[in-house]
mmCIF file of C-alpha atoms in Angstrom:
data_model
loop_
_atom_site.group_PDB
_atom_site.id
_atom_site.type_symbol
_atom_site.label_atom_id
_atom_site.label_comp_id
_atom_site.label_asym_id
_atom_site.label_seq_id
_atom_site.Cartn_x
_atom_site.Cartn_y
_atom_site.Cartn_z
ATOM 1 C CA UNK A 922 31.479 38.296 -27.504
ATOM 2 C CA UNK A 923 29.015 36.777 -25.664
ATOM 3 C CA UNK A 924 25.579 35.239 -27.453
ATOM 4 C CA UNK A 925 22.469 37.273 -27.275
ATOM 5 C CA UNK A 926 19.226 35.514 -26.882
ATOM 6 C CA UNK A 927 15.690 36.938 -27.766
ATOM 7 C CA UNK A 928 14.726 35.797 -24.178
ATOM 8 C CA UNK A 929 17.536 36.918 -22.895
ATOM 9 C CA UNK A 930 16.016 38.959 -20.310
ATOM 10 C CA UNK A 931 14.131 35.592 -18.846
ATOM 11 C CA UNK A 932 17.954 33.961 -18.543
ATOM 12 C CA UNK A 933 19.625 36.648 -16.595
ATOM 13 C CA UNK A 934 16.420 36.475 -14.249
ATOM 14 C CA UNK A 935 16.570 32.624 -13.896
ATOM 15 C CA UNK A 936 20.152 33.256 -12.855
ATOM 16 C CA UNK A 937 19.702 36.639 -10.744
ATOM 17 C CA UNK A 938 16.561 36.511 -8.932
ATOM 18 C CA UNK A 939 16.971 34.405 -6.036
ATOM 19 C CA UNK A 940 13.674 35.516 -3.970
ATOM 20 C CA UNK A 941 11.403 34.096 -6.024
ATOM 21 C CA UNK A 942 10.438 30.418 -6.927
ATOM 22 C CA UNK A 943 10.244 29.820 -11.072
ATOM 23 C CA UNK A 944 9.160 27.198 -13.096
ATOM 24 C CA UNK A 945 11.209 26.924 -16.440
ATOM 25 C CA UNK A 946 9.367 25.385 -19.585
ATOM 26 C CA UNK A 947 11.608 25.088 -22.711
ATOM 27 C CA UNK A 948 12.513 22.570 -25.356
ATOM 28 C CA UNK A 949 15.631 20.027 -25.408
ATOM 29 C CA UNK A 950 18.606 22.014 -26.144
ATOM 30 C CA UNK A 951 17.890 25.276 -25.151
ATOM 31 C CA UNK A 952 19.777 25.791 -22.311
ATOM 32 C CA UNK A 953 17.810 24.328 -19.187
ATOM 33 C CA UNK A 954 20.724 22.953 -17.719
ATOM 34 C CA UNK A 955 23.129 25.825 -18.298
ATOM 35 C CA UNK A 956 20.402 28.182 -16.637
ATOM 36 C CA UNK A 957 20.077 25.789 -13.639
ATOM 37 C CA UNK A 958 24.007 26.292 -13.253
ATOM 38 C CA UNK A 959 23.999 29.949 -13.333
ATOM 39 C CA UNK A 960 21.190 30.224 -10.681
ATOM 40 C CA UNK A 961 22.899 27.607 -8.288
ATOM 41 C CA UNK A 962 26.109 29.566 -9.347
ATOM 42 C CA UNK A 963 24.668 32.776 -8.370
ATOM 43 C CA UNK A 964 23.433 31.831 -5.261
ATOM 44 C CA UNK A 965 26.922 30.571 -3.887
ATOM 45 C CA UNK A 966 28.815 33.616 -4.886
ATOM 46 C CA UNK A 967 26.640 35.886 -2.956
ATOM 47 C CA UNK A 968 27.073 33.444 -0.004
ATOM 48 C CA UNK A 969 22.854 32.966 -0.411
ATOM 49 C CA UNK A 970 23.324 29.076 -0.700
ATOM 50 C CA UNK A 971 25.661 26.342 0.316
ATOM 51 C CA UNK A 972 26.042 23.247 -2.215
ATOM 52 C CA UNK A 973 25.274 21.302 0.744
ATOM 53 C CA UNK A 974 21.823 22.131 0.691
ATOM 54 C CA UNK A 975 20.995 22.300 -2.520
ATOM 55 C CA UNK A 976 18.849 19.785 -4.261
ATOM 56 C CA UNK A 977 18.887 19.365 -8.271
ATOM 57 C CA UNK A 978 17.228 16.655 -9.568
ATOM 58 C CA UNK A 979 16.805 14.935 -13.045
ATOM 59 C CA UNK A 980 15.492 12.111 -14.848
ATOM 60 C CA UNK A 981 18.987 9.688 -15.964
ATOM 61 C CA UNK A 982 21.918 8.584 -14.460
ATOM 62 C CA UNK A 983 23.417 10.358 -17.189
ATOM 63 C CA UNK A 984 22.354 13.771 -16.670
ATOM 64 C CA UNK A 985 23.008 13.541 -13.475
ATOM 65 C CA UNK A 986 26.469 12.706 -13.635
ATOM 66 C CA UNK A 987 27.118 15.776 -16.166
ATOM 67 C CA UNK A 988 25.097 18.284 -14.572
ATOM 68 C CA UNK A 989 27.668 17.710 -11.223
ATOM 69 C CA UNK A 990 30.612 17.716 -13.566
ATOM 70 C CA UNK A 991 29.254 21.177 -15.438
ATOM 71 C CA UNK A 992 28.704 22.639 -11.874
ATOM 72 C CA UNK A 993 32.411 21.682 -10.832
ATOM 73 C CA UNK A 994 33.859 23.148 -13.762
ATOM 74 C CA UNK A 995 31.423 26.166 -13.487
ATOM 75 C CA UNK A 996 32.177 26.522 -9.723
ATOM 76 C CA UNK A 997 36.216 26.105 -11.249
ATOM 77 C CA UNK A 998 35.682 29.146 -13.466
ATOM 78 C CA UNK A 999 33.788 31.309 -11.198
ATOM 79 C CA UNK A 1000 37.076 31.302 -9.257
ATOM 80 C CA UNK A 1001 39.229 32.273 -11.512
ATOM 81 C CA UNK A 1002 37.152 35.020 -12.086
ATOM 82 C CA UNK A 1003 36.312 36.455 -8.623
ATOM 83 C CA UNK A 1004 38.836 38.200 -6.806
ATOM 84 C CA UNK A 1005 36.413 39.342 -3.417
ATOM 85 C CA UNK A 1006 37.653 37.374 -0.716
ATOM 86 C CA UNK A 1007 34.347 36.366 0.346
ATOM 87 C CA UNK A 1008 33.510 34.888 -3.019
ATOM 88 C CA UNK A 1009 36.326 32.899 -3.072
ATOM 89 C CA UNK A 1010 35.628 31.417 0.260
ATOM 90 C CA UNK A 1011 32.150 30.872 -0.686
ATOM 91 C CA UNK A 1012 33.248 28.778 -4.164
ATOM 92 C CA UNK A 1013 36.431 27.242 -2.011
ATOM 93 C CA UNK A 1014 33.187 25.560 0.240
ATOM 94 C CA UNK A 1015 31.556 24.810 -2.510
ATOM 95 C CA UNK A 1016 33.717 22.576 -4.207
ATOM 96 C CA UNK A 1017 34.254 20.798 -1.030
ATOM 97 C CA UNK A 1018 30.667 20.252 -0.477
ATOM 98 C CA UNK A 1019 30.442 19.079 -3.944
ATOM 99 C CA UNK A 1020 29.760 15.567 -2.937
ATOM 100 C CA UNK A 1021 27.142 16.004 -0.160
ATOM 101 C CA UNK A 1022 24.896 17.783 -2.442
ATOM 102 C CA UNK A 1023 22.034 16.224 -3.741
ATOM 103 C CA UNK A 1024 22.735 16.180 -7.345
ATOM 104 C CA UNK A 1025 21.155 12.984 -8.895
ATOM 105 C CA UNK A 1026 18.618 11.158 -10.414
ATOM 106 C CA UNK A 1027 14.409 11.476 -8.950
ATOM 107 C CA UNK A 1028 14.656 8.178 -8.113
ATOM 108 C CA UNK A 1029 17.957 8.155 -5.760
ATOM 109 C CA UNK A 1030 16.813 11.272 -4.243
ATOM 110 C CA UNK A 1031 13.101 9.937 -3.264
ATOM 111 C CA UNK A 1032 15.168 6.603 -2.310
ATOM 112 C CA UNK A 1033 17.604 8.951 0.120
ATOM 113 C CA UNK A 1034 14.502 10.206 1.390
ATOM 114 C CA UNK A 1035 12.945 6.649 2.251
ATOM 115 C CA UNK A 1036 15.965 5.146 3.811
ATOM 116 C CA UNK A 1037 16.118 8.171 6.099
ATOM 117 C CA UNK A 1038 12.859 8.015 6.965
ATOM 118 C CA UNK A 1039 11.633 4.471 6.873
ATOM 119 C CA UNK A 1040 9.480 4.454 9.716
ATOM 120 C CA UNK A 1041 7.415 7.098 8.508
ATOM 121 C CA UNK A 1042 7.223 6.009 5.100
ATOM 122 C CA UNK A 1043 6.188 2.149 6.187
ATOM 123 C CA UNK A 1044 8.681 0.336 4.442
ATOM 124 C CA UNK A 1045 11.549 -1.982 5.148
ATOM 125 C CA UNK A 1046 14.868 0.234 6.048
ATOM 126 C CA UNK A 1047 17.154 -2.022 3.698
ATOM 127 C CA UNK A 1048 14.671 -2.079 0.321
ATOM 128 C CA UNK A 1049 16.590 -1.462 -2.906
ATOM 129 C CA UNK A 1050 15.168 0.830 -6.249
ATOM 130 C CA UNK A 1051 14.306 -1.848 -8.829
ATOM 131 C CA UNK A 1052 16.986 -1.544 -11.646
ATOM 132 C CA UNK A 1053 15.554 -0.436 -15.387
ATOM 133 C CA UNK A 1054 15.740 -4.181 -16.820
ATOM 134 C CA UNK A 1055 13.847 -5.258 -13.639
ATOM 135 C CA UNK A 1056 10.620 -2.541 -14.040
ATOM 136 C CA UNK A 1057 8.947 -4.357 -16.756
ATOM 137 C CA UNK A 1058 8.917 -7.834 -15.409
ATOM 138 C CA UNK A 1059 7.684 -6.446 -12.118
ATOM 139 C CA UNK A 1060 5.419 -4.501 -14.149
ATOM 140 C CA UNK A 1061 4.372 -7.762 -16.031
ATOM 141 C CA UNK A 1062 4.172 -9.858 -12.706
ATOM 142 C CA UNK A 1063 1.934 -7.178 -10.850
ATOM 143 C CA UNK A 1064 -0.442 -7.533 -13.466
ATOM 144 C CA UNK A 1065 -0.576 -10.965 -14.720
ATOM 145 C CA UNK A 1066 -1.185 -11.971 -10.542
ATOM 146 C CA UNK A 1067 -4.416 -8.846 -10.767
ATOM 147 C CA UNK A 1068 -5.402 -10.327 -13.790
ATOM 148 C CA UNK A 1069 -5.602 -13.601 -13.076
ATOM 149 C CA UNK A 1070 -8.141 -12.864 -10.256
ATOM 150 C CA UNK A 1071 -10.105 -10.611 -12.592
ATOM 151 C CA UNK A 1072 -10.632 -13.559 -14.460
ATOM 152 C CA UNK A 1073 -12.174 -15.894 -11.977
ATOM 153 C CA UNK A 1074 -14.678 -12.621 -10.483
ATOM 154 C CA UNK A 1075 -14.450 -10.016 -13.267
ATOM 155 C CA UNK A 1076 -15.428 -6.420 -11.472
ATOM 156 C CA UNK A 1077 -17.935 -4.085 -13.856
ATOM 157 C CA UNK A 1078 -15.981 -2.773 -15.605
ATOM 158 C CA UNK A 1079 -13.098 -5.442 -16.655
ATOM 159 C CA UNK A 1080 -15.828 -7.671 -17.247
ATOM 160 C CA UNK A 1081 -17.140 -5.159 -20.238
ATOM 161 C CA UNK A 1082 -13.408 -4.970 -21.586
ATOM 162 C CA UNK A 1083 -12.961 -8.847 -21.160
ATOM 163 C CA UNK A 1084 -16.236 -8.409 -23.960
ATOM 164 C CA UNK A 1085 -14.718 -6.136 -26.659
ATOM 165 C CA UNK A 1086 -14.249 -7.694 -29.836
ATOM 166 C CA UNK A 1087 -10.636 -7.290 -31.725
ATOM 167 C CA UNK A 1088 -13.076 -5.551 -34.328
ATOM 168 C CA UNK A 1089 -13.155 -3.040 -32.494
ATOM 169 C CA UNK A 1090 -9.533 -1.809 -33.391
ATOM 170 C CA UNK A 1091 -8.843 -3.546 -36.045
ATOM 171 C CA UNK A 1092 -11.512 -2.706 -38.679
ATOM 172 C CA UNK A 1093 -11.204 -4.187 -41.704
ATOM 173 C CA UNK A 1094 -7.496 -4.894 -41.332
ATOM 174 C CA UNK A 1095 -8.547 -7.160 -37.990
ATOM 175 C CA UNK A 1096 -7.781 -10.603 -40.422
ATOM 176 C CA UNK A 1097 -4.470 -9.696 -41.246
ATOM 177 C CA UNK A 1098 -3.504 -8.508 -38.227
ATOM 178 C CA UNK A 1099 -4.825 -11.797 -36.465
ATOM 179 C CA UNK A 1100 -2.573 -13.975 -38.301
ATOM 180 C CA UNK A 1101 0.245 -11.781 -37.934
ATOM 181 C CA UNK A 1102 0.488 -10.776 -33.642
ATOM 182 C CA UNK A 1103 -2.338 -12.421 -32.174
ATOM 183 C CA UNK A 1104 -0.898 -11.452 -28.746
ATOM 184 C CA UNK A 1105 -1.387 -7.543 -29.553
ATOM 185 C CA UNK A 1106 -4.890 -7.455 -29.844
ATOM 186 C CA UNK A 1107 -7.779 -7.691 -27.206
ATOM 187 C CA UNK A 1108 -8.829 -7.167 -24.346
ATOM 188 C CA UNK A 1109 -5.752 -8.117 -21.964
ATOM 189 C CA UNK A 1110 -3.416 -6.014 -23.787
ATOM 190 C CA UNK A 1111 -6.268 -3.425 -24.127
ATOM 191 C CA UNK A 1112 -6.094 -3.393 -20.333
ATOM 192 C CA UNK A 1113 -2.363 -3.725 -20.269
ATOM 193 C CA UNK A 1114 -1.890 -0.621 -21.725
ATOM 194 C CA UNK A 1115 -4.314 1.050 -19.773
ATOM 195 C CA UNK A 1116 -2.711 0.424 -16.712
ATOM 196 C CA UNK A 1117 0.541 1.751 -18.384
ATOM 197 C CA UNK A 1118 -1.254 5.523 -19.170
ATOM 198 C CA UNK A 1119 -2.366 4.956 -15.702
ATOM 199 C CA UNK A 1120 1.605 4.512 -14.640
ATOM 200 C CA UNK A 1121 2.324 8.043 -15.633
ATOM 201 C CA UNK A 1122 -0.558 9.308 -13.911
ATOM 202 C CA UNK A 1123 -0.441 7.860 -10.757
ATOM 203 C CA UNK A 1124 0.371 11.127 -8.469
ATOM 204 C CA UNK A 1125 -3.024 12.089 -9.406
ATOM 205 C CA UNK A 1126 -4.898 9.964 -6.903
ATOM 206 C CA UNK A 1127 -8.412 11.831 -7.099
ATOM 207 C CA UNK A 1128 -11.277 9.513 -8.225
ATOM 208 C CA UNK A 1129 -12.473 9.906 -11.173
ATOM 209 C CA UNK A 1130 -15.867 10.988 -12.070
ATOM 210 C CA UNK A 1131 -18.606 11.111 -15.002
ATOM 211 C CA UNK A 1132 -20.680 13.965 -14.665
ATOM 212 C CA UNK A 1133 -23.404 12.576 -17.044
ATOM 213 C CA UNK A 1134 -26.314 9.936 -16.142
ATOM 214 C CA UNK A 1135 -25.838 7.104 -18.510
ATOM 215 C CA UNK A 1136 -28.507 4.097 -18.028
ATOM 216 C CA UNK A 1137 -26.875 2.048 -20.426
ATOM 217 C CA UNK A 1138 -29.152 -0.491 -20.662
ATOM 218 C CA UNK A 1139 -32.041 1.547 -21.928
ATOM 219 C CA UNK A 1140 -29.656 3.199 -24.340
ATOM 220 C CA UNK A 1141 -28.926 -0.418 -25.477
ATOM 221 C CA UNK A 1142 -32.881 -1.143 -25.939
ATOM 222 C CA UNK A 1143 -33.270 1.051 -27.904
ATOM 223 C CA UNK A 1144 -30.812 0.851 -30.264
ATOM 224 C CA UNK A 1145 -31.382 -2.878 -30.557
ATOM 225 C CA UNK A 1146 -35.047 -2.114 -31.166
ATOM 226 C CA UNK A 1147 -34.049 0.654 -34.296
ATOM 227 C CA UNK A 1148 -31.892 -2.062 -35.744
ATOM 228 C CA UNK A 1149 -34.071 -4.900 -35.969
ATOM 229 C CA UNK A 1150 -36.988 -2.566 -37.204
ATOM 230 C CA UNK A 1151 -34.444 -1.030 -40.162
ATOM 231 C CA UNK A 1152 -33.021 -4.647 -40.690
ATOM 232 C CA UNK A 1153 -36.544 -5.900 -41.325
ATOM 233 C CA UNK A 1154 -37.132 -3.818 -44.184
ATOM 234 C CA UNK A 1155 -33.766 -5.178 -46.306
ATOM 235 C CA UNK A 1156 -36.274 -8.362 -47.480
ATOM 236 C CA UNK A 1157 -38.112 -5.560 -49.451
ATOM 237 C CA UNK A 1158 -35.819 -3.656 -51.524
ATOM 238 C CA UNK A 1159 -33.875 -4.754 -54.414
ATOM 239 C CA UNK A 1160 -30.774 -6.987 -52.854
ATOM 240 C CA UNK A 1161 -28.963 -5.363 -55.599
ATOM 241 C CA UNK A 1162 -29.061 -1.539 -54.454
ATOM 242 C CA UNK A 1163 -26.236 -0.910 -51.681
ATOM 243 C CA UNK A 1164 -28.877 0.713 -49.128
ATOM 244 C CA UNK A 1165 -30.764 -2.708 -49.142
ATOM 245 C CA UNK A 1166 -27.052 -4.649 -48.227
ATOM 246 C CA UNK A 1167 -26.863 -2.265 -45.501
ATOM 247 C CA UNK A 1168 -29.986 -2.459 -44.074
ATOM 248 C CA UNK A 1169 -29.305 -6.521 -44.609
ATOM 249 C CA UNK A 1170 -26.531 -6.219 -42.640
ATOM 250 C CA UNK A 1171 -28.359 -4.689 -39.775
ATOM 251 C CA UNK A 1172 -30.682 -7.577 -39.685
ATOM 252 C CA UNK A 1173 -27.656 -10.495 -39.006
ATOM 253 C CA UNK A 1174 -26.055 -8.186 -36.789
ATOM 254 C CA UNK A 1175 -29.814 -7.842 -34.811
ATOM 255 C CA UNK A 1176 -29.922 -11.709 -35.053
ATOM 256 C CA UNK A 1177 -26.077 -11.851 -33.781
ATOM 257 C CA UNK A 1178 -26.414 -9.731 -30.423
ATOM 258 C CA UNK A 1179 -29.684 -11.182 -29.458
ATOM 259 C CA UNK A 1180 -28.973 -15.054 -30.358
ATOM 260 C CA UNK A 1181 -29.094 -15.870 -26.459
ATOM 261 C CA UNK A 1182 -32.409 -14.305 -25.617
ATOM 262 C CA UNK A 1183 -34.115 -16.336 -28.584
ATOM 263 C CA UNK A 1184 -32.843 -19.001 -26.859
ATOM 264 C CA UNK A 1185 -34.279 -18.208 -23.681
ATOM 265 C CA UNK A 1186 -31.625 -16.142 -21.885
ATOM 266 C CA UNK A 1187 -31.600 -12.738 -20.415
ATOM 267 C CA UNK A 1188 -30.173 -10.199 -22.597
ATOM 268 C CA UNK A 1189 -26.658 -9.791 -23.176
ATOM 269 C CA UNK A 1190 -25.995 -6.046 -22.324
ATOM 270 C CA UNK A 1191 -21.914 -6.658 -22.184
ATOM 271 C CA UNK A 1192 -22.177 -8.624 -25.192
ATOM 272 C CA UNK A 1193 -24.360 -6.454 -26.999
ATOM 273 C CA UNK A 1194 -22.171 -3.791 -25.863
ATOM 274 C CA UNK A 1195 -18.953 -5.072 -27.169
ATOM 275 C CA UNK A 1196 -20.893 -5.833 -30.470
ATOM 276 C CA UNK A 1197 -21.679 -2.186 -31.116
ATOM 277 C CA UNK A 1198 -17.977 -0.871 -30.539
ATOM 278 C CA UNK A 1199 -17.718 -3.262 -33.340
ATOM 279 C CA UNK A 1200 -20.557 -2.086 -35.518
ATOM 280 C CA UNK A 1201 -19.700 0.751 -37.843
ATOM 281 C CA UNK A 1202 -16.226 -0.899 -38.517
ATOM 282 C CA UNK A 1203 -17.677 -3.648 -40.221
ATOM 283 C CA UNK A 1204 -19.920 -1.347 -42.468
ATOM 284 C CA UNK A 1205 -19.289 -1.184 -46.478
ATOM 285 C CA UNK A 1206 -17.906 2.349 -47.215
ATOM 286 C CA UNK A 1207 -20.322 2.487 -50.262
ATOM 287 C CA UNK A 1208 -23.333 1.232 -48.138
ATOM 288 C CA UNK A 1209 -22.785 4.499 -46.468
ATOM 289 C CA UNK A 1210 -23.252 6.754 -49.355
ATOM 290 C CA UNK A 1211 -25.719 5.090 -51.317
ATOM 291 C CA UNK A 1212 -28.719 5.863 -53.046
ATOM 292 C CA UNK A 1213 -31.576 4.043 -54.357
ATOM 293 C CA UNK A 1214 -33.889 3.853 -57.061
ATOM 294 C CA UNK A 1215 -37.377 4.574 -55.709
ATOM 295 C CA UNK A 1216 -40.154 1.597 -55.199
ATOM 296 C CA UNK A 1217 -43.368 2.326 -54.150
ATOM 297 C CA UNK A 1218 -43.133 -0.162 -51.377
ATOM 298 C CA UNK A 1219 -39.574 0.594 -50.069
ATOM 299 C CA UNK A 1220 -39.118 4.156 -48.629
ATOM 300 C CA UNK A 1221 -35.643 4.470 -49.262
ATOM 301 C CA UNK A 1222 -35.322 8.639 -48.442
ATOM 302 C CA UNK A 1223 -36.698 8.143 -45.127
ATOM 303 C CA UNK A 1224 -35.127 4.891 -43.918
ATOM 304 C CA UNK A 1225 -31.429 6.047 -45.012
ATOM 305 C CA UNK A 1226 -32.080 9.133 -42.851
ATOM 306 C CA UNK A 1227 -32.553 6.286 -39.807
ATOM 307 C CA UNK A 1228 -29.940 4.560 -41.191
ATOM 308 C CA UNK A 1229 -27.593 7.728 -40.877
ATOM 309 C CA UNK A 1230 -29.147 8.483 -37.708
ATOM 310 C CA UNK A 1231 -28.531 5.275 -36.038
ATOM 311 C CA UNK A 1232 -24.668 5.690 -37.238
ATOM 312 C CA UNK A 1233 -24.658 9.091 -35.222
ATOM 313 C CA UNK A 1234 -26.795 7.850 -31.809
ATOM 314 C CA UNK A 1235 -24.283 4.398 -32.281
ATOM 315 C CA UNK A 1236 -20.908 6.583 -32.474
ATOM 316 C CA UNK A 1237 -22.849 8.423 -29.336
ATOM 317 C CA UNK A 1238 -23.720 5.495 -27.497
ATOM 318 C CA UNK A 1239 -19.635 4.593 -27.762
ATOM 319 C CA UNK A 1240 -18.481 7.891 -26.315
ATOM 320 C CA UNK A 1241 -20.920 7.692 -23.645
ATOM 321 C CA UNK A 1242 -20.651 4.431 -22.761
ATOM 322 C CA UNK A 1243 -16.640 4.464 -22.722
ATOM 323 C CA UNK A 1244 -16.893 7.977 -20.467
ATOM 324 C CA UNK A 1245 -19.057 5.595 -18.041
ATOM 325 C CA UNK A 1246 -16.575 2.887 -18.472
ATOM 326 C CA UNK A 1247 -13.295 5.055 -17.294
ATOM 327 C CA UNK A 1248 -14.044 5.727 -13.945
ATOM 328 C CA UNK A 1249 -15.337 1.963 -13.286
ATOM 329 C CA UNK A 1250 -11.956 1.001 -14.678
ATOM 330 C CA UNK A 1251 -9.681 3.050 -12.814
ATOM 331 C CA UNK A 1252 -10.623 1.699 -9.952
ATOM 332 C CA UNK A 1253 -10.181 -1.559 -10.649
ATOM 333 C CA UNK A 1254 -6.955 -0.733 -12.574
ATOM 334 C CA UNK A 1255 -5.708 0.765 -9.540
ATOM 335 C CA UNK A 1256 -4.467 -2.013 -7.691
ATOM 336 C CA UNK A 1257 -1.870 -3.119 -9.956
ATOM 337 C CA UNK A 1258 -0.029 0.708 -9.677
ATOM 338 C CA UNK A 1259 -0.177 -0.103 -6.230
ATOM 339 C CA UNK A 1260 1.510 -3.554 -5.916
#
């Protein structure tokens, strides 16, 4: 007795209805393969399709080389089991044709393609598909040769990620972590991995766009004007109330990100940018939360509502600035998926 599955129905059409064109989304193990056989199956018994022209596809060497062995024995069975004449003939041809179908991997299919077609396709006739252990390195030496002349004439938008401070994703961990893989953090393997996500995209070819004005500059001013005017008032309240070390800690990070314009340079915007990516990490968790007891000459309620605005218009400024960064960074990223 044969199995019965609740989507039954959905099979037998995967396997019966040859006119039309389906796209089949299931899990691992649910029968993909075995479905693909019954609708090439199918279509060689009613003398619809010849093996010969048939293209199946798939990601491993592996799966390849079963999927042709489960259509022989498939194609085997059907035989036994069909006694028209003209289904015999059509499974006899099939198993002869076994070997000029295309039943492989992506890869050795789009390479077939290529080597047919080199001309058209602008590349040397007698090129060879990188092996596995060879698409890292090539990987590796694609990018180390792009980043290397990044680093002598940064473009926009490397140049802010060259900035970024391990902070950033480390938090308070970022000490640890340092003395532990040094080589996992910042900015180079920040971009490393971007061009990586940008791997699996890279059939999408459309630009990239950010739909919002952003002048981050002015965005910067002003947050670097709140901060200094909240980190002023920390040398009035009591250095012993948690509000007071926050608004203490706004003053050194003030003095931090503009350091170069009190010594008469222009202001840092990348730096200052990089700094605030960095700036709620390195906040006390109680500094957050705390409350005061009222002075006269300190007005706590109304500067921890700045405080706890300035954490919202900072986390803003981040998601902003980073949807203004993406685009920028694409396109610089994009040369490396193209070497």
């Amino acid at each position: 007795m044969s199995t019965k599955f609740t989507d039954q129905k959905a099979r037998e059409r995967i396997c019966n209805d040859l006119d039309t064109s389906l796209i089949v989304e299931a899990a691992a193990g649910t029968g993909k393969t075995t479905a693909l056989i019954g609708r090439i199956l199918s279509g060689i018994v009613n003398g619809r399709v010849r093996l010969s022209n048939v293209v199946a596809v798939t990601f491993t060497e592996f799966a390849a080389g079963e999927l042709k062995l489960r259509l022989r024995s498939a194609i085997e069975e059907a035989r036994q089991q069909h006694t028209s004449t003209d289904a015999d003939r059509f499974l006899r041809q099939a198993v002869e044709e076994l070997e000029e179908a295309r039943i492989g991997t992506i890869h050795a299919f789009c390479g077939d393609l290529l080597r047919e077609h080199p001309v058209e396709a602008g590349i040397d006739p007698l090129f060879e598909v990188a092996p596995d252990d060879l698409t890292y390195p090539l990987f590796s030496l694609a990018f180390e040769k792009w980043f290397e002349k990044q680093l002598a004439n940064p473009d926009e938008g490397v140049r802010r990620i060259l900035r970024r401070l391990p902070r950033r994703e480390l938090g308070g961990k970022r000490t640890a972590i340092l003395s532990k893989r040094p080589r996992d953090i910042g900015p180079k393997p920040l971009l490393r991995r971007a061009v990586l996500e940008l791997l699996k995209e890279r059939d999408f070819t459309a630009k990239w766009r950010n739909s919002e004005r952003f002048d981050r500059d002015a965005e910067i001013d002003a947050l670097v004007g709140e901060i200094q005017q909240l980190g002023e008032w920390s040398d009035t309240g009591d250095p012993g109330q948690y509000l007071t070390q926050s608004l203490k800690y706004l003053k050194h990070f003030a003095a931090e990100i503009t350091r170069p314009e009190s010594l008469g340079q222009p202001r840092d915007y990348d730096g200052i940018e990089a700094h605030l990516f960095g700036l709620l990490s390195g906040w006390r968790s109680k500094a957050w939360k705390a409350y005061y007891a009222r002075k006269d000459t300190f007005p706590a309620d109304e500067l921890r509502r700045r405080r706890d605005d300035l954490i919202l218009r900072v986390q803003e400024f981040i998601c902003r600035a980073g949807a203004d960064l993406a685009p920028k960074l694409r396109e610089e990223l994009w040369p490396v998926i193209e070497e």
